[in-house]
Tab-separated table of C-alpha atoms in Angstrom:
chain	number	residue	atom	x	y	z
A	1	UNK	CA	-25.947	-6.924	0.230
A	2	UNK	CA	-25.713	-3.528	-1.481
A	3	UNK	CA	-24.095	-2.057	1.638
A	4	UNK	CA	-21.317	-4.657	1.411
A	5	UNK	CA	-20.806	-3.964	-2.291
A	6	UNK	CA	-20.662	-0.223	-1.628
A	7	UNK	CA	-18.039	-0.793	1.072
A	8	UNK	CA	-15.987	-2.932	-1.298
A	9	UNK	CA	-16.214	-0.272	-4.016
A	10	UNK	CA	-15.207	2.424	-1.541
A	11	UNK	CA	-12.204	0.429	-0.314
A	12	UNK	CA	-11.162	-0.309	-3.895
A	13	UNK	CA	-11.374	3.360	-4.886
A	14	UNK	CA	-9.559	4.425	-1.736
A	15	UNK	CA	-6.818	1.902	-2.487
A	16	UNK	CA	-6.633	2.943	-6.132
A	17	UNK	CA	-6.399	6.664	-5.463
A	18	UNK	CA	-4.267	6.212	-2.366
A	19	UNK	CA	-1.639	4.205	-4.214
A	20	UNK	CA	-1.874	6.041	-7.548
A	21	UNK	CA	1.083	8.329	-6.763
A	22	UNK	CA	3.104	5.247	-5.851
A	23	UNK	CA	2.214	3.593	-9.164
A	24	UNK	CA	2.956	6.760	-11.126
A	25	UNK	CA	6.353	7.272	-9.516
A	26	UNK	CA	7.425	3.640	-9.619
A	27	UNK	CA	9.912	4.338	-12.447
A	28	UNK	CA	9.638	0.816	-13.792
A	29	UNK	CA	11.038	1.630	-17.232
A	30	UNK	CA	14.778	2.396	-16.998
A	31	UNK	CA	15.039	3.954	-20.470
A	32	UNK	CA	13.115	5.824	-23.141
A	33	UNK	CA	12.308	9.383	-24.136
A	34	UNK	CA	11.399	10.511	-20.632
A	35	UNK	CA	14.662	9.227	-19.185
A	36	UNK	CA	16.871	10.393	-22.055
A	37	UNK	CA	18.496	7.019	-22.599
A	38	UNK	CA	18.092	4.667	-25.545
A	39	UNK	CA	16.654	1.245	-24.658
A	40	UNK	CA	18.821	-1.873	-24.952
A	41	UNK	CA	18.301	-5.555	-24.190
A	42	UNK	CA	19.765	-5.028	-20.720
A	43	UNK	CA	17.101	-2.402	-20.066
A	44	UNK	CA	14.417	-4.968	-20.898
A	45	UNK	CA	15.865	-7.309	-18.281
A	46	UNK	CA	15.934	-4.453	-15.792
A	47	UNK	CA	12.293	-3.659	-16.612
A	48	UNK	CA	11.291	-7.251	-15.826
A	49	UNK	CA	13.219	-7.079	-12.556
A	50	UNK	CA	11.588	-3.764	-11.622
A	51	UNK	CA	8.105	-5.184	-12.278
A	52	UNK	CA	8.834	-8.269	-10.153
A	53	UNK	CA	10.188	-6.170	-7.266
A	54	UNK	CA	7.253	-3.761	-7.450
A	55	UNK	CA	4.719	-6.606	-7.509
A	56	UNK	CA	6.320	-8.356	-4.534
A	57	UNK	CA	6.331	-5.085	-2.609
A	58	UNK	CA	2.642	-4.501	-3.285
A	59	UNK	CA	1.837	-8.125	-2.352
A	60	UNK	CA	3.654	-7.772	0.971
A	61	UNK	CA	1.837	-4.532	1.807
A	62	UNK	CA	-1.556	-6.038	0.941
A	63	UNK	CA	-0.786	-9.243	2.842
A	64	UNK	CA	0.179	-7.270	5.927
A	65	UNK	CA	-2.962	-5.137	5.626
A	66	UNK	CA	-5.171	-8.244	5.480
A	67	UNK	CA	-3.415	-9.784	8.482
A	68	UNK	CA	-4.075	-6.568	10.418
A	69	UNK	CA	-7.692	-6.585	9.208
A	70	UNK	CA	-8.137	-10.193	10.369
A	71	UNK	CA	-6.670	-9.340	13.759
A	72	UNK	CA	-9.003	-6.362	14.020
A	73	UNK	CA	-11.988	-8.618	13.277
A	74	UNK	CA	-10.916	-11.059	15.980
A	75	UNK	CA	-10.295	-8.338	18.558
A	76	UNK	CA	-13.633	-6.636	17.909
A	77	UNK	CA	-15.623	-9.880	17.682
A	78	UNK	CA	-17.335	-9.305	21.008
A	79	UNK	CA	-18.087	-12.974	21.483
A	80	UNK	CA	-19.374	-13.499	17.947
A	81	UNK	CA	-17.967	-16.793	16.626
A	82	UNK	CA	-18.759	-15.754	13.039
A	83	UNK	CA	-16.509	-12.690	13.286
A	84	UNK	CA	-13.732	-14.703	14.915
A	85	UNK	CA	-13.974	-17.265	12.126
A	86	UNK	CA	-13.988	-14.492	9.516
A	87	UNK	CA	-10.888	-12.936	11.088
A	88	UNK	CA	-9.060	-16.267	11.174
A	89	UNK	CA	-10.007	-16.882	7.558
A	90	UNK	CA	-8.631	-13.462	6.550
A	91	UNK	CA	-5.347	-14.098	8.360
A	92	UNK	CA	-4.936	-17.594	6.918
A	93	UNK	CA	-5.753	-16.342	3.407
A	94	UNK	CA	-3.249	-13.505	3.726
A	95	UNK	CA	-0.488	-15.826	4.911
A	96	UNK	CA	-1.300	-18.264	2.102
A	97	UNK	CA	-1.184	-15.423	-0.425
A	98	UNK	CA	2.204	-14.255	0.828
A	99	UNK	CA	3.496	-17.840	0.700
A	100	UNK	CA	2.249	-18.235	-2.891
A	101	UNK	CA	3.923	-14.980	-3.989
A	102	UNK	CA	7.243	-15.875	-2.363
A	103	UNK	CA	7.025	-19.466	-3.648
A	104	UNK	CA	6.406	-18.244	-7.188
A	105	UNK	CA	9.378	-15.892	-6.893
A	106	UNK	CA	11.541	-18.778	-5.653
A	107	UNK	CA	10.495	-20.973	-8.598
A	108	UNK	CA	11.227	-18.197	-11.123
A	109	UNK	CA	14.538	-17.497	-9.374
A	110	UNK	CA	15.589	-21.154	-9.514
A	111	UNK	CA	14.590	-21.590	-13.171
A	112	UNK	CA	16.406	-18.435	-14.249
A	113	UNK	CA	19.539	-19.429	-12.324
A	114	UNK	CA	19.519	-22.806	-14.041
A	115	UNK	CA	18.877	-21.312	-17.487
A	116	UNK	CA	21.518	-18.592	-17.193
A	117	UNK	CA	24.120	-20.939	-15.749
A	118	UNK	CA	24.580	-18.902	-12.591
A	119	UNK	CA	23.387	-21.834	-10.495
A	120	UNK	CA	26.806	-23.455	-10.307
A	121	UNK	CA	28.698	-23.510	-7.018
A	122	UNK	CA	31.156	-20.852	-8.238
A	123	UNK	CA	28.559	-18.574	-9.770
A	124	UNK	CA	25.793	-18.882	-7.173
A	125	UNK	CA	24.242	-15.498	-6.731
A	126	UNK	CA	21.291	-13.348	-7.658
A	127	UNK	CA	20.127	-13.760	-11.241
A	128	UNK	CA	18.591	-10.314	-11.173
A	129	UNK	CA	21.941	-8.556	-11.345
A	130	UNK	CA	22.311	-8.264	-15.081
A	131	UNK	CA	25.939	-7.872	-16.197
A	132	UNK	CA	25.804	-5.209	-18.901
């Protein structure tokens, strides 16, 4: 059991330090002292959009990695039904996770289009393009 926990800790630390430069250079905040631009309400909307896009990107990368991991488990099962089942479970969980992320984005997208009035036939388009 401790070997499994050590592997999980190692993978978590590898993921954390491997993606730290990506997190640090994400440039989520479009204004402020580091950028040299004063923040406005439009910048807040852009910040929300940047966080959503960044989160969806990370979810897609992780989902793909877990699908690959599940396939690897199945390929290297060597006749072990437990490993095949574990691989299938990983793939199904990854696909379900991706579906939940995209479904949540679709719900937020639909609600924001209805609330901002851009859901009409004439104004149908992306809500995330903030007219400022």
